[in-house]
Amino acid sequence: MAESEKEQGEQDEDEVEEDTPLEKKKKIFSKELRCMMYGFGDDQNPYTESVDLLEDLVIEYITEMTKKAMETGRAGRIQVEDIIFLIRKDPKKYSRVKELLLMSEELRKARKAFDEIKYATTK
Amino acid sequence: MSDTSPVKKKDDKGEVTASVASNSNDCSPGKRTHLDSDNEDQDKSDQDSSPSKSSVGDTPEKHKPSSDGCRTPSDSPPNKKKKSEEEEENTHAKLKKEKQEEERLKMQVLVSNFSEEQLNRYETYRRSAFPKAAIKRLMQSITGSSVSQNVVIAMSGISKVFVGEVVESALDVLEEWGDTGPLQPKHIREAVRRLKHMALIQTSKSKKVLFQ
């Protein structure tokens, strides 16, 4: 928690001190995050600072989860079960992960079946 | 971008056709005890293949009612126990399916009554996602080793839920503080503070007060 506050403090300082040309840190989720924020209820054009802040939060979240997952179960590797274990207390995320994995499995089966049909008919 | 018939919106999840799945619950009530294990298996296989079949077009959902004649009820105690457990499971599964069914119908009705702006927002909500390549790259740079596809799927899904929680909480903060317009970083920071506080409070085991 203290770390994230420090990071945000440093960010604020960078935004205030504009003596040297800022090397802008490459934002990797800007477009998608904007759409996501609109989808979840924000304005159609969210503030850039808000998007940047959220991106940092998301990257921090993923980093934390990844690090924790590396430690659970088989150390040094990440498996799906580790993520599910870490999520177990949060009902929203837990059910969402289960749903996603089920769906991806169904899609895989469907694609396989479709390809087999295609193979059978074109043969 | 948005369809004219929002009810029929087809996304990867195949959640479109409630009518397709609703046919699967037709079984004559009188034969339920014997049919159940047969029907449940068929129900499961039908549900598994229904996303693909709905895209192809044909949905053979009817069960074979003739398959029930083979089973005879056995009265010996261990078989009776198994049967009653099976029946319990079957009723649970049926209840679950009916609930899912109801849920789907409700969503259909809701979405069909959306205004243009709401439709737009709902579509963006469903479609937005984190790019799997970027997530994979990020995770691999942290772990140093490769990361499987399922893990990337799970992580991007969780991140989206995380963003949703933060944004919704930030919107509550916005309303509480009487501000308007797009979200500002101060709302987001307060939202994160609240969420962390809640998570901390929830994860610490609540001690039950036994004696007053």
Short mmCIF file of C-alpha atoms in Angstrom, two decimals:
data_model
loop_
_atom_site.label_atom_id
_atom_site.label_comp_id
_atom_site.label_asym_id
_atom_site.label_seq_id
_atom_site.Cartn_x
_atom_site.Cartn_y
_atom_site.Cartn_z
CA MET A 1 0.00 0.00 0.00
CA ALA A 2 2.78 2.42 0.93
CA GLU A 3 4.55 1.53 -2.28
CA SER A 4 1.62 2.46 -4.46
CA GLU A 5 1.25 5.78 -2.65
CA LYS A 6 4.93 6.47 -3.23
CA GLU A 7 4.56 5.69 -6.90
CA GLN A 8 1.61 8.00 -7.21
CA GLY A 9 3.52 10.69 -5.32
CA GLU A 10 6.39 10.37 -7.73
CA GLN A 11 4.00 10.54 -10.63
CA ASP A 12 2.49 13.74 -9.35
CA GLU A 13 5.95 15.21 -8.98
CA ASP A 14 6.81 14.28 -12.53
CA GLU A 15 3.68 15.92 -13.82
CA VAL A 16 4.42 19.13 -11.89
CA GLU A 17 8.13 19.45 -12.79
CA GLU A 18 8.16 20.13 -16.50
CA ASP A 19 11.65 21.61 -16.76
CA THR A 20 13.09 18.73 -18.72
CA PRO A 21 11.17 17.20 -21.62
CA LEU A 22 9.28 14.28 -20.16
CA GLU A 23 10.11 10.85 -21.46
CA LYS A 24 6.61 9.54 -21.63
CA LYS A 25 6.28 6.04 -20.24
CA LYS A 26 4.77 3.82 -22.86
CA LYS A 27 1.14 3.16 -22.04
CA ILE A 28 0.10 -0.25 -23.20
CA PHE A 29 -3.59 -0.31 -22.32
CA SER A 30 -4.75 3.15 -23.18
CA LYS A 31 -7.26 2.39 -25.93
CA GLU A 32 -8.79 -0.66 -24.33
CA LEU A 33 -8.99 0.96 -20.92
CA ARG A 34 -10.87 3.92 -22.33
CA CYS A 35 -13.50 1.63 -23.81
CA MET A 36 -13.66 -0.35 -20.61
CA MET A 37 -14.19 2.73 -18.47
CA TYR A 38 -17.00 3.87 -20.70
CA GLY A 39 -18.54 0.41 -20.53
CA PHE A 40 -18.44 0.42 -16.75
CA GLY A 41 -20.17 3.78 -16.43
CA ASP A 42 -17.69 6.58 -16.91
CA ASP A 43 -18.02 9.36 -19.44
CA GLN A 44 -17.61 8.61 -23.12
CA ASN A 45 -14.32 10.55 -23.06
CA PRO A 46 -12.62 9.81 -19.76
CA TYR A 47 -9.80 12.02 -18.53
CA THR A 48 -6.36 10.96 -19.65
CA GLU A 49 -5.03 11.18 -16.12
CA SER A 50 -7.73 8.82 -14.93
CA VAL A 51 -6.91 6.35 -17.68
CA ASP A 52 -3.22 6.55 -16.86
CA LEU A 53 -3.88 6.03 -13.19
CA LEU A 54 -6.09 3.06 -13.86
CA GLU A 55 -3.51 1.55 -16.16
CA ASP A 56 -0.90 1.78 -13.45
CA LEU A 57 -3.33 0.19 -11.02
CA VAL A 58 -4.06 -2.67 -13.38
CA ILE A 59 -0.39 -3.32 -14.07
CA GLU A 60 0.31 -3.27 -10.35
CA TYR A 61 -2.56 -5.69 -9.77
CA ILE A 62 -1.38 -8.10 -12.42
CA THR A 63 2.17 -7.90 -11.10
CA GLU A 64 1.03 -8.62 -7.55
CA MET A 65 -1.10 -11.57 -8.61
CA THR A 66 1.64 -12.97 -10.78
CA LYS A 67 4.17 -12.74 -7.99
CA LYS A 68 1.82 -14.38 -5.51
CA ALA A 69 0.92 -17.10 -8.00
CA MET A 70 4.58 -17.85 -8.51
CA GLU A 71 4.81 -18.64 -4.83
CA THR A 72 1.71 -20.82 -4.52
CA GLY A 73 1.52 -24.41 -5.64
CA ARG A 74 4.45 -25.31 -7.83
CA ALA A 75 7.02 -22.60 -7.09
CA GLY A 76 8.48 -20.80 -10.08
CA ARG A 77 5.57 -21.63 -12.35
CA ILE A 78 2.15 -20.21 -12.87
CA GLN A 79 -0.77 -22.54 -13.29
CA VAL A 80 -4.43 -21.78 -13.54
CA GLU A 81 -5.07 -23.49 -10.23
CA ASP A 82 -2.78 -21.00 -8.49
CA ILE A 83 -4.79 -18.09 -9.79
CA ILE A 84 -8.05 -19.74 -8.81
CA PHE A 85 -6.65 -20.35 -5.35
CA LEU A 86 -5.67 -16.71 -4.93
CA ILE A 87 -9.04 -15.52 -6.09
CA ARG A 88 -11.15 -17.85 -4.00
CA LYS A 89 -12.29 -15.25 -1.49
CA ASP A 90 -13.57 -12.82 -4.07
CA PRO A 91 -16.87 -14.16 -5.42
CA LYS A 92 -17.09 -11.90 -8.47
CA LYS A 93 -13.66 -12.75 -9.78
CA TYR A 94 -13.91 -16.39 -8.85
CA SER A 95 -17.14 -16.99 -10.69
CA ARG A 96 -15.90 -14.98 -13.64
CA VAL A 97 -12.74 -17.06 -13.98
CA LYS A 98 -14.72 -20.28 -13.75
CA GLU A 99 -17.12 -19.07 -16.40
CA LEU A 100 -14.32 -17.95 -18.73
CA LEU A 101 -12.46 -21.23 -18.46
CA LEU A 102 -15.63 -23.24 -19.05
CA MET A 103 -16.48 -21.13 -22.08
CA SER A 104 -13.01 -21.40 -23.56
CA GLU A 105 -13.18 -25.17 -23.13
CA GLU A 106 -16.57 -25.30 -24.86
CA LEU A 107 -15.29 -23.14 -27.68
CA ARG A 108 -12.30 -25.40 -28.14
CA LYS A 109 -14.54 -28.44 -28.33
CA ALA A 110 -16.84 -26.70 -30.76
CA ARG A 111 -13.97 -25.63 -32.98
CA LYS A 112 -12.55 -29.11 -32.95
CA ALA A 113 -15.91 -30.62 -33.88
CA PHE A 114 -16.37 -28.03 -36.60
CA ASP A 115 -12.95 -28.77 -38.04
CA GLU A 116 -13.67 -32.46 -38.03
CA ILE A 117 -16.92 -31.93 -39.87
CA LYS A 118 -15.11 -29.72 -42.36
CA TYR A 119 -12.44 -32.36 -42.83
CA ALA A 120 -15.05 -35.08 -43.30
CA THR A 121 -17.08 -33.11 -45.84
CA THR A 122 -14.20 -31.77 -47.89
CA LYS A 123 -12.52 -35.16 -48.04
CA MET B 1 -21.76 -0.83 -35.03
CA SER B 2 -24.69 -1.94 -32.95
CA ASP B 3 -27.22 -4.38 -34.29
CA THR B 4 -30.80 -3.50 -34.87
CA SER B 5 -31.95 -6.52 -32.96
CA PRO B 6 -30.03 -6.42 -29.70
CA VAL B 7 -31.69 -9.57 -28.46
CA LYS B 8 -29.92 -11.61 -31.08
CA LYS B 9 -26.48 -10.26 -30.37
CA LYS B 10 -24.09 -13.10 -30.93
CA ASP B 11 -20.86 -12.98 -29.03
CA ASP B 12 -18.33 -15.65 -28.33
CA LYS B 13 -20.21 -16.78 -25.28
CA GLY B 14 -23.16 -17.99 -27.32
CA GLU B 15 -25.59 -16.64 -24.78
CA VAL B 16 -28.06 -15.62 -27.39
CA THR B 17 -30.72 -18.18 -27.75
CA ALA B 18 -32.67 -18.78 -24.61
CA SER B 19 -35.31 -20.46 -26.73
CA VAL B 20 -32.80 -23.06 -27.80
CA ALA B 21 -31.90 -24.09 -24.32
CA SER B 22 -35.46 -23.85 -23.02
CA ASN B 23 -36.51 -26.87 -25.05
CA SER B 24 -34.08 -29.03 -23.18
CA ASN B 25 -36.15 -29.06 -20.02
CA ASP B 26 -39.13 -30.85 -21.52
CA CYS B 27 -39.61 -34.14 -19.84
CA SER B 28 -42.84 -35.78 -18.86
CA PRO B 29 -43.12 -35.38 -15.09
CA GLY B 30 -44.42 -38.85 -14.48
CA LYS B 31 -41.31 -40.55 -15.80
CA ARG B 32 -38.85 -38.33 -14.01
CA THR B 33 -37.30 -40.82 -11.62
CA HIS B 34 -36.32 -43.27 -14.29
CA LEU B 35 -35.39 -40.81 -16.97
CA ASP B 36 -33.33 -38.55 -14.81
CA SER B 37 -29.86 -40.00 -15.21
CA ASP B 38 -30.44 -40.51 -18.93
CA ASN B 39 -31.82 -37.04 -19.41
CA GLU B 40 -29.18 -35.39 -17.32
CA ASP B 41 -26.43 -36.89 -19.42
CA GLN B 42 -28.20 -35.78 -22.55
CA ASP B 43 -28.86 -32.38 -21.05
CA LYS B 44 -25.21 -31.94 -20.31
CA SER B 45 -24.10 -32.98 -23.75
CA ASP B 46 -26.75 -30.77 -25.30
CA GLN B 47 -25.65 -27.81 -23.26
CA ASP B 48 -22.03 -28.40 -24.13
CA SER B 49 -22.70 -28.46 -27.81
CA SER B 50 -25.37 -25.78 -27.90
CA PRO B 51 -22.99 -22.81 -28.42
CA SER B 52 -21.57 -24.45 -31.50
CA LYS B 53 -24.92 -25.69 -32.73
CA SER B 54 -26.53 -22.34 -32.31
CA SER B 55 -23.97 -20.91 -34.68
CA VAL B 56 -24.47 -23.71 -37.19
CA GLY B 57 -28.20 -23.46 -37.01
CA ASP B 58 -29.63 -26.80 -36.06
CA THR B 59 -30.40 -27.61 -32.48
CA PRO B 60 -31.64 -31.12 -31.93
CA GLU B 61 -32.66 -30.72 -28.34
CA LYS B 62 -35.25 -33.45 -27.89
CA HIS B 63 -34.33 -36.42 -25.77
CA LYS B 64 -35.13 -39.96 -26.72
CA PRO B 65 -38.14 -40.78 -24.61
CA SER B 66 -37.93 -44.43 -25.53
CA SER B 67 -34.79 -45.06 -23.55
CA ASP B 68 -36.55 -45.17 -20.24
CA GLY B 69 -38.02 -48.64 -20.58
CA CYS B 70 -34.75 -50.42 -19.86
CA ARG B 71 -34.37 -49.25 -16.29
CA THR B 72 -36.10 -51.12 -13.49
CA PRO B 73 -36.08 -49.80 -9.94
CA SER B 74 -33.99 -51.93 -7.63
CA ASP B 75 -35.17 -52.16 -4.08
CA SER B 76 -31.99 -53.31 -2.32
CA PRO B 77 -30.79 -50.71 0.23
CA PRO B 78 -27.40 -49.70 -1.28
CA ASN B 79 -28.98 -49.16 -4.67
CA LYS B 80 -31.80 -47.23 -3.07
CA LYS B 81 -29.31 -44.92 -1.34
CA LYS B 82 -27.46 -44.32 -4.58
CA LYS B 83 -30.71 -43.62 -6.37
CA SER B 84 -31.84 -41.08 -3.82
CA GLU B 85 -28.45 -39.34 -3.99
CA GLU B 86 -28.64 -39.33 -7.74
CA GLU B 87 -32.12 -37.93 -7.60
CA GLU B 88 -30.96 -35.19 -5.26
CA GLU B 89 -28.13 -34.32 -7.59
CA ASN B 90 -30.47 -34.36 -10.52
CA THR B 91 -32.94 -32.04 -8.86
CA HIS B 92 -30.07 -29.71 -7.94
CA ALA B 93 -28.82 -29.73 -11.52
CA LYS B 94 -32.33 -29.10 -12.82
CA LEU B 95 -32.84 -26.21 -10.42
CA LYS B 96 -29.52 -24.73 -11.50
CA LYS B 97 -30.44 -25.02 -15.15
CA GLU B 98 -33.83 -23.50 -14.58
CA LYS B 99 -32.23 -20.62 -12.74
CA GLN B 100 -29.79 -20.07 -15.57
CA GLU B 101 -32.67 -20.21 -17.98
CA GLU B 102 -34.59 -17.60 -16.03
CA GLU B 103 -31.50 -15.44 -15.83
CA ARG B 104 -31.08 -15.57 -19.59
CA LEU B 105 -34.68 -14.66 -20.25
CA LYS B 106 -34.47 -11.75 -17.85
CA MET B 107 -31.37 -10.45 -19.57
CA GLN B 108 -33.08 -10.72 -22.93
CA VAL B 109 -36.04 -8.70 -21.75
CA LEU B 110 -33.78 -6.12 -20.16
CA VAL B 111 -31.53 -5.65 -23.17
CA SER B 112 -34.47 -5.41 -25.53
CA ASN B 113 -35.69 -2.40 -23.57
CA PHE B 114 -32.44 -0.45 -23.61
CA SER B 115 -32.23 3.07 -25.00
CA GLU B 116 -29.71 3.84 -27.73
CA GLU B 117 -27.13 5.19 -25.31
CA GLN B 118 -27.57 2.26 -22.95
CA LEU B 119 -27.18 -0.17 -25.82
CA ASN B 120 -24.00 1.53 -26.84
CA ARG B 121 -22.59 1.35 -23.36
CA TYR B 122 -23.65 -2.28 -22.91
CA GLU B 123 -22.03 -3.25 -26.18
CA THR B 124 -18.79 -1.52 -25.20
CA TYR B 125 -18.96 -3.23 -21.82
CA ARG B 126 -19.25 -6.65 -23.39
CA ARG B 127 -16.71 -6.10 -26.11
CA SER B 128 -13.93 -4.35 -24.23
CA ALA B 129 -11.10 -6.59 -23.17
CA PHE B 130 -7.43 -6.46 -22.49
CA PRO B 131 -5.25 -7.61 -25.38
CA LYS B 132 -4.09 -11.12 -24.60
CA ALA B 133 -0.71 -10.52 -26.23
CA ALA B 134 0.07 -7.58 -23.96
CA ILE B 135 -1.00 -9.46 -20.83
CA LYS B 136 1.05 -12.45 -21.87
CA ARG B 137 4.07 -10.25 -22.49
CA LEU B 138 3.68 -8.55 -19.14
CA MET B 139 3.32 -11.81 -17.22
CA GLN B 140 6.24 -13.42 -18.99
CA SER B 141 8.43 -10.44 -18.20
CA ILE B 142 7.56 -10.92 -14.53
CA THR B 143 7.88 -14.68 -14.34
CA GLY B 144 10.78 -15.08 -16.71
CA SER B 145 9.19 -18.26 -18.05
CA SER B 146 6.41 -18.85 -20.50
CA VAL B 147 2.81 -18.67 -19.44
CA SER B 148 0.02 -20.91 -20.68
CA GLN B 149 -2.97 -19.67 -22.61
CA ASN B 150 -5.49 -20.47 -19.89
CA VAL B 151 -3.54 -18.42 -17.41
CA VAL B 152 -3.63 -15.43 -19.74
CA ILE B 153 -7.36 -15.88 -20.24
CA ALA B 154 -7.92 -16.03 -16.49
CA MET B 155 -5.71 -13.04 -15.76
CA SER B 156 -7.24 -10.78 -18.37
CA GLY B 157 -10.70 -11.71 -17.11
CA ILE B 158 -9.75 -10.94 -13.52
CA SER B 159 -8.19 -7.62 -14.53
CA LYS B 160 -11.37 -6.57 -16.27
CA VAL B 161 -13.39 -7.36 -13.16
CA PHE B 162 -10.86 -5.39 -11.15
CA VAL B 163 -11.26 -2.37 -13.40
CA GLY B 164 -15.01 -2.74 -13.08
CA GLU B 165 -14.86 -2.76 -9.31
CA VAL B 166 -12.63 0.31 -9.20
CA VAL B 167 -14.71 2.27 -11.70
CA GLU B 168 -18.00 1.42 -10.01
CA SER B 169 -16.63 2.34 -6.60
CA ALA B 170 -15.19 5.55 -8.07
CA LEU B 171 -18.59 6.42 -9.50
CA ASP B 172 -20.10 5.98 -6.03
CA VAL B 173 -17.43 8.29 -4.63
CA LEU B 174 -18.17 10.79 -7.38
CA GLU B 175 -21.82 10.79 -6.43
CA GLU B 176 -21.10 11.04 -2.72
CA TRP B 177 -18.85 14.02 -3.18
CA GLY B 178 -21.43 15.71 -5.38
CA ASP B 179 -19.12 16.04 -8.37
CA THR B 180 -20.12 15.60 -11.97
CA GLY B 181 -18.55 14.73 -15.26
CA PRO B 182 -15.83 12.25 -16.03
CA LEU B 183 -14.01 10.48 -13.26
CA GLN B 184 -11.03 12.26 -11.82
CA PRO B 185 -7.93 10.66 -10.33
CA LYS B 186 -8.99 11.69 -6.82
CA HIS B 187 -12.16 9.61 -7.13
CA ILE B 188 -10.22 6.64 -8.36
CA ARG B 189 -7.71 6.93 -5.54
CA GLU B 190 -10.45 7.09 -2.95
CA ALA B 191 -12.13 4.10 -4.57
CA VAL B 192 -8.94 2.07 -4.38
CA ARG B 193 -8.46 3.06 -0.77
CA ARG B 194 -11.97 1.89 0.09
CA LEU B 195 -11.62 -1.38 -1.79
CA LYS B 196 -8.34 -2.18 -0.09
CA HIS B 197 -9.89 -1.39 3.25
CA MET B 198 -12.81 -3.70 2.54
CA ALA B 199 -10.55 -6.48 1.33
CA LEU B 200 -8.45 -6.19 4.46
CA ILE B 201 -11.50 -6.29 6.69
CA GLN B 202 -12.91 -9.28 4.83
CA THR B 203 -9.77 -11.36 4.73
CA SER B 204 -9.11 -11.09 8.44
CA LYS B 205 -11.08 -13.92 9.98
CA SER B 206 -14.07 -12.56 11.83
CA LYS B 207 -14.07 -13.85 15.36
CA LYS B 208 -17.44 -15.06 16.49
CA VAL B 209 -18.38 -13.70 19.87
CA LEU B 210 -19.30 -16.78 21.84
CA PHE B 211 -19.88 -15.31 25.27
CA GLN B 212 -21.00 -11.80 25.94
#
